[in-house]
mmCIF file of C-alpha atoms in Angstrom:
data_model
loop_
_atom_site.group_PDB
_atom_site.id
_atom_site.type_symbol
_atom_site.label_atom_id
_atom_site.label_comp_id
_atom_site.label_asym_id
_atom_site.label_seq_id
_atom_site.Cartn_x
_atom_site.Cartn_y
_atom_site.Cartn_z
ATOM 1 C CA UNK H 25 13.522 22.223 -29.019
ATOM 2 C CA UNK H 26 10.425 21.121 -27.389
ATOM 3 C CA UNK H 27 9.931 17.987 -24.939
ATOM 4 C CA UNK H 28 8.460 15.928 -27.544
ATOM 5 C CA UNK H 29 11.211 16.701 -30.039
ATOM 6 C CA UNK H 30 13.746 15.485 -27.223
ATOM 7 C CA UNK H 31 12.154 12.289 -26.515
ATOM 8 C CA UNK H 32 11.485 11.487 -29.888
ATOM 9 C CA UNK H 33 15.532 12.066 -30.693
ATOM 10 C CA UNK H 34 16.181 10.072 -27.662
ATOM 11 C CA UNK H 35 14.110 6.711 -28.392
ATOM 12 C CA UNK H 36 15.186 6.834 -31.915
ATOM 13 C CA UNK H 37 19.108 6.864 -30.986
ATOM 14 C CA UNK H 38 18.515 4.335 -28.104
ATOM 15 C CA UNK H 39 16.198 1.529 -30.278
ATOM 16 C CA UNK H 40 19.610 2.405 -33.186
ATOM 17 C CA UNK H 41 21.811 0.707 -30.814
ATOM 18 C CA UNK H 42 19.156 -2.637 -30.568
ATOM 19 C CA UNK H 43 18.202 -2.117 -34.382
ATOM 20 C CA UNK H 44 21.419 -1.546 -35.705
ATOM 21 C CA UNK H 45 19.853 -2.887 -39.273
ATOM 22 C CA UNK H 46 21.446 -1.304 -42.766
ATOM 23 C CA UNK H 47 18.277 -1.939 -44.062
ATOM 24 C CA UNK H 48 17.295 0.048 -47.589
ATOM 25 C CA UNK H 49 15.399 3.160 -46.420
ATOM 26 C CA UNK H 50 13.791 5.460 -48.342
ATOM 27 C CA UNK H 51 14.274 9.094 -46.985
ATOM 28 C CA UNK H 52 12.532 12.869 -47.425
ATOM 29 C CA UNK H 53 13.402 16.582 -47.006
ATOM 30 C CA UNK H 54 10.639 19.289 -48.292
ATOM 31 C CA UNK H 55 13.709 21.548 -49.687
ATOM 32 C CA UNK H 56 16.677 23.062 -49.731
ATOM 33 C CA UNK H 57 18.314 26.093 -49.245
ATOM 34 C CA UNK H 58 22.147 28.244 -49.168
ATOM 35 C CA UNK H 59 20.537 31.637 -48.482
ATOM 36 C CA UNK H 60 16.826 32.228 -49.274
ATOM 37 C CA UNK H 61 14.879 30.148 -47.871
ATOM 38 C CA UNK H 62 11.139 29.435 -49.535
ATOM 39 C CA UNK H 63 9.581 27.437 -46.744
ATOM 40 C CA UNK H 64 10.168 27.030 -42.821
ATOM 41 C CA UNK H 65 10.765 23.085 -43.915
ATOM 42 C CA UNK H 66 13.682 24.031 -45.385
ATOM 43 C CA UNK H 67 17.083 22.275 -45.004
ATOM 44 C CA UNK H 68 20.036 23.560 -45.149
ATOM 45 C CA UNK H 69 22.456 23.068 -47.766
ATOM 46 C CA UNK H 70 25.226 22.367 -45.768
ATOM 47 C CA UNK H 71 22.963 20.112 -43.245
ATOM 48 C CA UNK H 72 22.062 18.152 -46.256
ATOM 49 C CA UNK H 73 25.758 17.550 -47.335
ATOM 50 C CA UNK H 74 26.712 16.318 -43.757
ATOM 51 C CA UNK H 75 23.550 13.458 -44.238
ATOM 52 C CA UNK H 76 25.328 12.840 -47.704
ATOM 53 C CA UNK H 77 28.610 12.226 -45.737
ATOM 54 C CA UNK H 78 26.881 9.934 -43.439
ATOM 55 C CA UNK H 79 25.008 7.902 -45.504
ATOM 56 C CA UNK H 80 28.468 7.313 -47.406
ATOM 57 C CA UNK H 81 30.451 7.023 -44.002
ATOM 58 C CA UNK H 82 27.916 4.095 -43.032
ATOM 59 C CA UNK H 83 28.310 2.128 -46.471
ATOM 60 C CA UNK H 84 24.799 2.634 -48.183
ATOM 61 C CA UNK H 85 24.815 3.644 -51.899
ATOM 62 C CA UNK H 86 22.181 6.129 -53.001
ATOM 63 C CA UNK H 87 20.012 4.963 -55.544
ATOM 64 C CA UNK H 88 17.340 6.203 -57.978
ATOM 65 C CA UNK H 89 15.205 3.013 -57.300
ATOM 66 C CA UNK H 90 15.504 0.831 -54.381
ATOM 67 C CA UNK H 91 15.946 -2.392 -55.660
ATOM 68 C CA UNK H 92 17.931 -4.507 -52.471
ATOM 69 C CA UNK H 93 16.603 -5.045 -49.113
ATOM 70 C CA UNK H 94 19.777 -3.382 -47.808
ATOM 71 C CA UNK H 95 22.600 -0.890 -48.086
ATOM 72 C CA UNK H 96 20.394 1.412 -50.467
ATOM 73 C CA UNK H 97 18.725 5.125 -49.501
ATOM 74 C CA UNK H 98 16.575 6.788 -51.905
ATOM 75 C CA UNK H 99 16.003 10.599 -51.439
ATOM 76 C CA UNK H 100 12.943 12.450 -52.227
ATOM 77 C CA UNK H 101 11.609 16.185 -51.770
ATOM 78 C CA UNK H 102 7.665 17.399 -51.254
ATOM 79 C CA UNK H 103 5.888 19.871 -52.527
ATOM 80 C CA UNK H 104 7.728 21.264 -55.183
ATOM 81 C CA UNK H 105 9.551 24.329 -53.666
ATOM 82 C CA UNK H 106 11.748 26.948 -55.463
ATOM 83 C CA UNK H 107 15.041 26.103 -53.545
ATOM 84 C CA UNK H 108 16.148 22.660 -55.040
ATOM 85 C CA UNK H 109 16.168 24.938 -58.291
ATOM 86 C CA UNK H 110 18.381 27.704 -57.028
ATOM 87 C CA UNK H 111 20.698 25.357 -55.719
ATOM 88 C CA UNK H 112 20.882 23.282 -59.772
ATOM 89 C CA UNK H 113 23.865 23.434 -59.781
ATOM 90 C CA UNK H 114 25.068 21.786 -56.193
ATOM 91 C CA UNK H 115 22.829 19.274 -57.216
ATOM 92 C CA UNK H 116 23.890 19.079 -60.323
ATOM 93 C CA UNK H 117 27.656 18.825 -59.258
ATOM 94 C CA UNK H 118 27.294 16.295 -56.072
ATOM 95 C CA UNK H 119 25.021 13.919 -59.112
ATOM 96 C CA UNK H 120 23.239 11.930 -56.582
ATOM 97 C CA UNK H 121 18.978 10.857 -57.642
ATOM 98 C CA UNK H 122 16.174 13.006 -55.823
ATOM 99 C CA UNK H 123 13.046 12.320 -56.653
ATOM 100 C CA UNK H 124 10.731 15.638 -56.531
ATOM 101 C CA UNK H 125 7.159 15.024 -55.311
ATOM 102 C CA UNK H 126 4.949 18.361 -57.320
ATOM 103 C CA UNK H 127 1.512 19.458 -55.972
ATOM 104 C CA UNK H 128 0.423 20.001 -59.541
ATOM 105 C CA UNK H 129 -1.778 23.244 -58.928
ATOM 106 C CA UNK H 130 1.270 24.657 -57.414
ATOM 107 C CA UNK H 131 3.178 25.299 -59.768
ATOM 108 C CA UNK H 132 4.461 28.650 -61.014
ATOM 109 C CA UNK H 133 3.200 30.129 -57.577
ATOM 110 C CA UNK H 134 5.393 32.616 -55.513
ATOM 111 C CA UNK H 135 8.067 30.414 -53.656
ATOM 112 C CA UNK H 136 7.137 26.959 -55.697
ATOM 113 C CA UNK H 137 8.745 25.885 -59.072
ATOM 114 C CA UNK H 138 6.954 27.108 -62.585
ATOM 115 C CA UNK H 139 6.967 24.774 -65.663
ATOM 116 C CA UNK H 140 10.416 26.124 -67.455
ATOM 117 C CA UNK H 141 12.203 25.313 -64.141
ATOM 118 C CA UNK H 142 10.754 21.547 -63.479
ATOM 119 C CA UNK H 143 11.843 21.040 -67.010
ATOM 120 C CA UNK H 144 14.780 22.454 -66.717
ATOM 121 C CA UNK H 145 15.161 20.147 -63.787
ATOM 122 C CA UNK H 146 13.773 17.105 -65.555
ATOM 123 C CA UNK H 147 16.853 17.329 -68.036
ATOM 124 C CA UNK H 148 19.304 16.382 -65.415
ATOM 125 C CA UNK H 149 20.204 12.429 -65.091
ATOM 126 C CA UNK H 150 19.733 12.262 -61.590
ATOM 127 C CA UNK H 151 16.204 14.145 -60.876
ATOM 128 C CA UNK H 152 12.585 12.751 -61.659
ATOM 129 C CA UNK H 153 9.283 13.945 -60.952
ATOM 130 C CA UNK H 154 6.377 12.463 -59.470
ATOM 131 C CA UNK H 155 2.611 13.344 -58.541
ATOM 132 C CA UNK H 156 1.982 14.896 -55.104
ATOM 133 C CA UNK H 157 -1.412 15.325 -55.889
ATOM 134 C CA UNK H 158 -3.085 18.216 -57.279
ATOM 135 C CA UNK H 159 -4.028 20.610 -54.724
ATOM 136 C CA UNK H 160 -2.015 19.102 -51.440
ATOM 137 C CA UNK H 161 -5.542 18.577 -49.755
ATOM 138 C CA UNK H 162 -5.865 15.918 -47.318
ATOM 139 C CA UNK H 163 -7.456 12.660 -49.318
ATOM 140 C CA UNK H 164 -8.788 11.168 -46.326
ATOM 141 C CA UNK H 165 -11.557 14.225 -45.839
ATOM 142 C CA UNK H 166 -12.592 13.421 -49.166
ATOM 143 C CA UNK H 167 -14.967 11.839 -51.437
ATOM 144 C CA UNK H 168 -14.383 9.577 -53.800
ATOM 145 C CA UNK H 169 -15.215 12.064 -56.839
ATOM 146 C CA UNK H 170 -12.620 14.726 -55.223
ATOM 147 C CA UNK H 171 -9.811 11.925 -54.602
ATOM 148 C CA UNK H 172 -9.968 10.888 -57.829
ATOM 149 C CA UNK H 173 -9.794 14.542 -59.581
ATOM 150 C CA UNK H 174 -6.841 15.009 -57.531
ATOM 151 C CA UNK H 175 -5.359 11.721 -58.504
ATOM 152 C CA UNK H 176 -6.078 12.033 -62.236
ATOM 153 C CA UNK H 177 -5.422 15.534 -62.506
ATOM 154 C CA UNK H 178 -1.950 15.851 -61.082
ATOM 155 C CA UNK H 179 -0.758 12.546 -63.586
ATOM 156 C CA UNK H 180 -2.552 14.277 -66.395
ATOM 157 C CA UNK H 181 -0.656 17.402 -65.920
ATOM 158 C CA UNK H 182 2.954 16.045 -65.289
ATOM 159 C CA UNK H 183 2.700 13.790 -67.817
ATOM 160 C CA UNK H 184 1.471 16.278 -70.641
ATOM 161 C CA UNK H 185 4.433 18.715 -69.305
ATOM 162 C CA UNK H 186 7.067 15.985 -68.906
ATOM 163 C CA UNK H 187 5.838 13.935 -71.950
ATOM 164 C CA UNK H 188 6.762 10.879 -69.769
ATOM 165 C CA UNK H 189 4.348 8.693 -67.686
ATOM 166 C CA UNK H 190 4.148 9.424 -63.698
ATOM 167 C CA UNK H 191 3.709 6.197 -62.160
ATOM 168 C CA UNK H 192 4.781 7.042 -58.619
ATOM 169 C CA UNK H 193 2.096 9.266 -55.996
ATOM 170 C CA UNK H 194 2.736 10.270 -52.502
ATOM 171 C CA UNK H 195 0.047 11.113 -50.324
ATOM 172 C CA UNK H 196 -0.654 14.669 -48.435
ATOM 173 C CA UNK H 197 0.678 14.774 -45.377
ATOM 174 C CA UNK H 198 0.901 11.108 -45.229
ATOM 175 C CA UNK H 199 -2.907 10.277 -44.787
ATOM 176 C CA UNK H 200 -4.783 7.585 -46.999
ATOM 177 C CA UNK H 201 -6.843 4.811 -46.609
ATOM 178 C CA UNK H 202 -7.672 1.251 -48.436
ATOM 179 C CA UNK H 203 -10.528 3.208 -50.555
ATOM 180 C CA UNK H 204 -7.331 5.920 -51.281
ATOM 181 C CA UNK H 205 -4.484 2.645 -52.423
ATOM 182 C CA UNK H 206 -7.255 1.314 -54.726
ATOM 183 C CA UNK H 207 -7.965 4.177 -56.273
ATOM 184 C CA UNK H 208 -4.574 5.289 -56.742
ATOM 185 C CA UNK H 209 -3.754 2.212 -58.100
ATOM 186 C CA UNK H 210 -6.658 2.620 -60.721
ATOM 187 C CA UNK H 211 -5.609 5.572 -61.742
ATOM 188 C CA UNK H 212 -2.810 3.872 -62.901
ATOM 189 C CA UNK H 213 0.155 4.527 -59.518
ATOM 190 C CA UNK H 214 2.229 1.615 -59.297
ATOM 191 C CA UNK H 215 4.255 3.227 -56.471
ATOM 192 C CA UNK H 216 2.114 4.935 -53.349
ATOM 193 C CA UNK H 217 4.684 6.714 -50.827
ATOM 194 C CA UNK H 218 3.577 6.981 -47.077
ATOM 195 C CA UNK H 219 5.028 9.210 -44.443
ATOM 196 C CA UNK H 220 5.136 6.622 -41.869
ATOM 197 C CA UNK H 221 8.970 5.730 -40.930
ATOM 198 C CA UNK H 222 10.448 2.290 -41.105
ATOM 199 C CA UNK H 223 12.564 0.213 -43.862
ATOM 200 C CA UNK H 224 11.345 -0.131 -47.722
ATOM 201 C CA UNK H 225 11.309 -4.027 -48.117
ATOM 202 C CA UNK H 226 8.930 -4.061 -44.385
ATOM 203 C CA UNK H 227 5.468 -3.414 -46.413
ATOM 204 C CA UNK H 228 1.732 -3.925 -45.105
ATOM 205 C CA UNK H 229 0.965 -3.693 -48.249
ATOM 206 C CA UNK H 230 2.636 -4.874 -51.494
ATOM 207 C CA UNK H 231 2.409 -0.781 -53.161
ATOM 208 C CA UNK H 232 3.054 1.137 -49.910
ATOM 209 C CA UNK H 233 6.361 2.280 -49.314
ATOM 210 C CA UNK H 234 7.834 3.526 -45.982
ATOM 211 C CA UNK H 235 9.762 7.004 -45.561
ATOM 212 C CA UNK H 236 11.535 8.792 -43.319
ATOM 213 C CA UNK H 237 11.603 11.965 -42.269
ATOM 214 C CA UNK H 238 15.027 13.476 -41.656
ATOM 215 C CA UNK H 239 15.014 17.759 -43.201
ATOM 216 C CA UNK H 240 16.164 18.969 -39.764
ATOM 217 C CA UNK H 241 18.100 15.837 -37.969
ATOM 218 C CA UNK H 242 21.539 16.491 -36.458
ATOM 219 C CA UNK H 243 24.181 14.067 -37.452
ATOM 220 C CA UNK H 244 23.520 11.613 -34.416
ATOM 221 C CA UNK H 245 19.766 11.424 -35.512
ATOM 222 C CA UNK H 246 20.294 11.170 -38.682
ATOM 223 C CA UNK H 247 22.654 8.381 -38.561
ATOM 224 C CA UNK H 248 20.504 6.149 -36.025
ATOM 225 C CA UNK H 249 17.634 7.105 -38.682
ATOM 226 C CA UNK H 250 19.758 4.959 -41.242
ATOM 227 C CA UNK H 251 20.120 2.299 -38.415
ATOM 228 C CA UNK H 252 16.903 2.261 -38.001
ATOM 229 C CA UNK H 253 16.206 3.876 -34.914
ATOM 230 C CA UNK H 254 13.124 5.239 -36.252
ATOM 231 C CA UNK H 255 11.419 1.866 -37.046
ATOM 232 C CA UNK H 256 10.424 1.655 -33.184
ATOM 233 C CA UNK H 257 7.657 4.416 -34.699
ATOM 234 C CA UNK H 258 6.040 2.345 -37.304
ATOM 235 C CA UNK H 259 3.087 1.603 -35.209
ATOM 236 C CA UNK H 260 2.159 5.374 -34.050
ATOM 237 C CA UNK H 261 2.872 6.646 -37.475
ATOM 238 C CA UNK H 262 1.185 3.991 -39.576
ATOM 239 C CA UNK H 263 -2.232 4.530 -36.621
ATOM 240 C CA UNK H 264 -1.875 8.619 -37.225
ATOM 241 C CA UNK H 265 -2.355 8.346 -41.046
ATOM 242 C CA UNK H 266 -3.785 5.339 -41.994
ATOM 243 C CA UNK H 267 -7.566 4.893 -42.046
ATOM 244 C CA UNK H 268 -9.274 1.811 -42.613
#
């Protein structure tokens, strides 16, 4: 583990013991995995069972929708990646909501999830899709004719597959900009998921949503994560990836 790693672990368990706050938090991994493993993002299964046991040790309930400003966690996964299918059944069994965020051009390529498997997927209670965008390209390096093809294109192409309407977008490696929310929102988004940490009723903006990273965090990090301890990062996140 690098210096940076370290310090960032460090601040984030020292502000959870000021923070302390069981505010609602909505939290991502990229995907999962027992043996293969289809990108280096991966977490492991047995990792993700021990956050499980801590968010129920703590007292939050996980939720589908966040709907209370505290004591809820929402869990999503980016990208679209094979292992959340090859592990159906765990997910299946343990019945908790995940939200999967699919780069629509992605699909059916090596290591990602084809159309039989997301719908195979999409029959299960406690999984629902939304639009990562069409081609995973960063929309900040964009123009406006671009943004919106990849904003249209990955709705149009969920919703003709899932026969449901996608309402919910999260942005390419976290970056967006004004322009970016008001298009999103005209293409008809209601829901636009950031990568910047912090809890889900703090907004700068009334569609935004914070998340938190947490596919690799140790039990102590994780569990000051819940706390918190990762709000004290708002600021540099939120000035990495959002452009005016």
């Amino acid at each position: 583990m690098n210096i940076a790693s370290l310090f960032r672990k460090f601040i984030i368990k020292t502000n959870a013991r000021f923070s302390n706050n069981l505010g609602s938090k909505s939290i991502f991994y990229h995907d999962f995995h027992s043996n293969k493993k289809y990108t280096d993002m991966s977490t492991n299964i047995s990792l993700f069972m021990s956050h499980i046991d801590s968010i129920k040790k703590i007292g939050f309930d996980i939720v589908s929708e966040i709907d209370c400003p505290l004591n809820q966690i929402e869990i999503s996964l980016d990208d679209g990646f094979l292992g959340i299918f090859d592990n159906i059944d765990f997910i299946d069994k343990i019945n908790i909501p995940i939200q999967l965020f699919v780069v629509t051009s992605f699909i059916g390529k090596k290591n990602y999830l084809n159309r039989d498997q997301i719908l195979e997927l999409n029959s299960l209670s406690n999984i629902r899709f939304s639009s990562h965008t069409h081609t995973h390209k960063e929309l900040t390096s964009l123009n406006k004719k671009d943004v919106n093809l990849e904003l249209n294109m990955s709705k149009s192409i969920l919703e003709d597959l899932l026969n449901e309407s996608i309402e919910t977008l999260c942005f390419p490696k976290g970056l967006f900009s004004n322009d970016i929310i008001e298009m999103s929102l005209n293409s008809g988004y209601k829901k636009l998921y950031t990568s910047i940490p912090g809890f889900y009723s703090k907004e700068f903006n009334k569609n935004l949503r914070f998340r938190s990273l947490v596919q690799f965090a140790d039990k102590v990090e994780f569990e000051s994560i819940l706390k918190g301890g990762d709000n004290i990062l708002t600021y540099w996140y939120k000035k990495k990836h959002y452009k005016l």
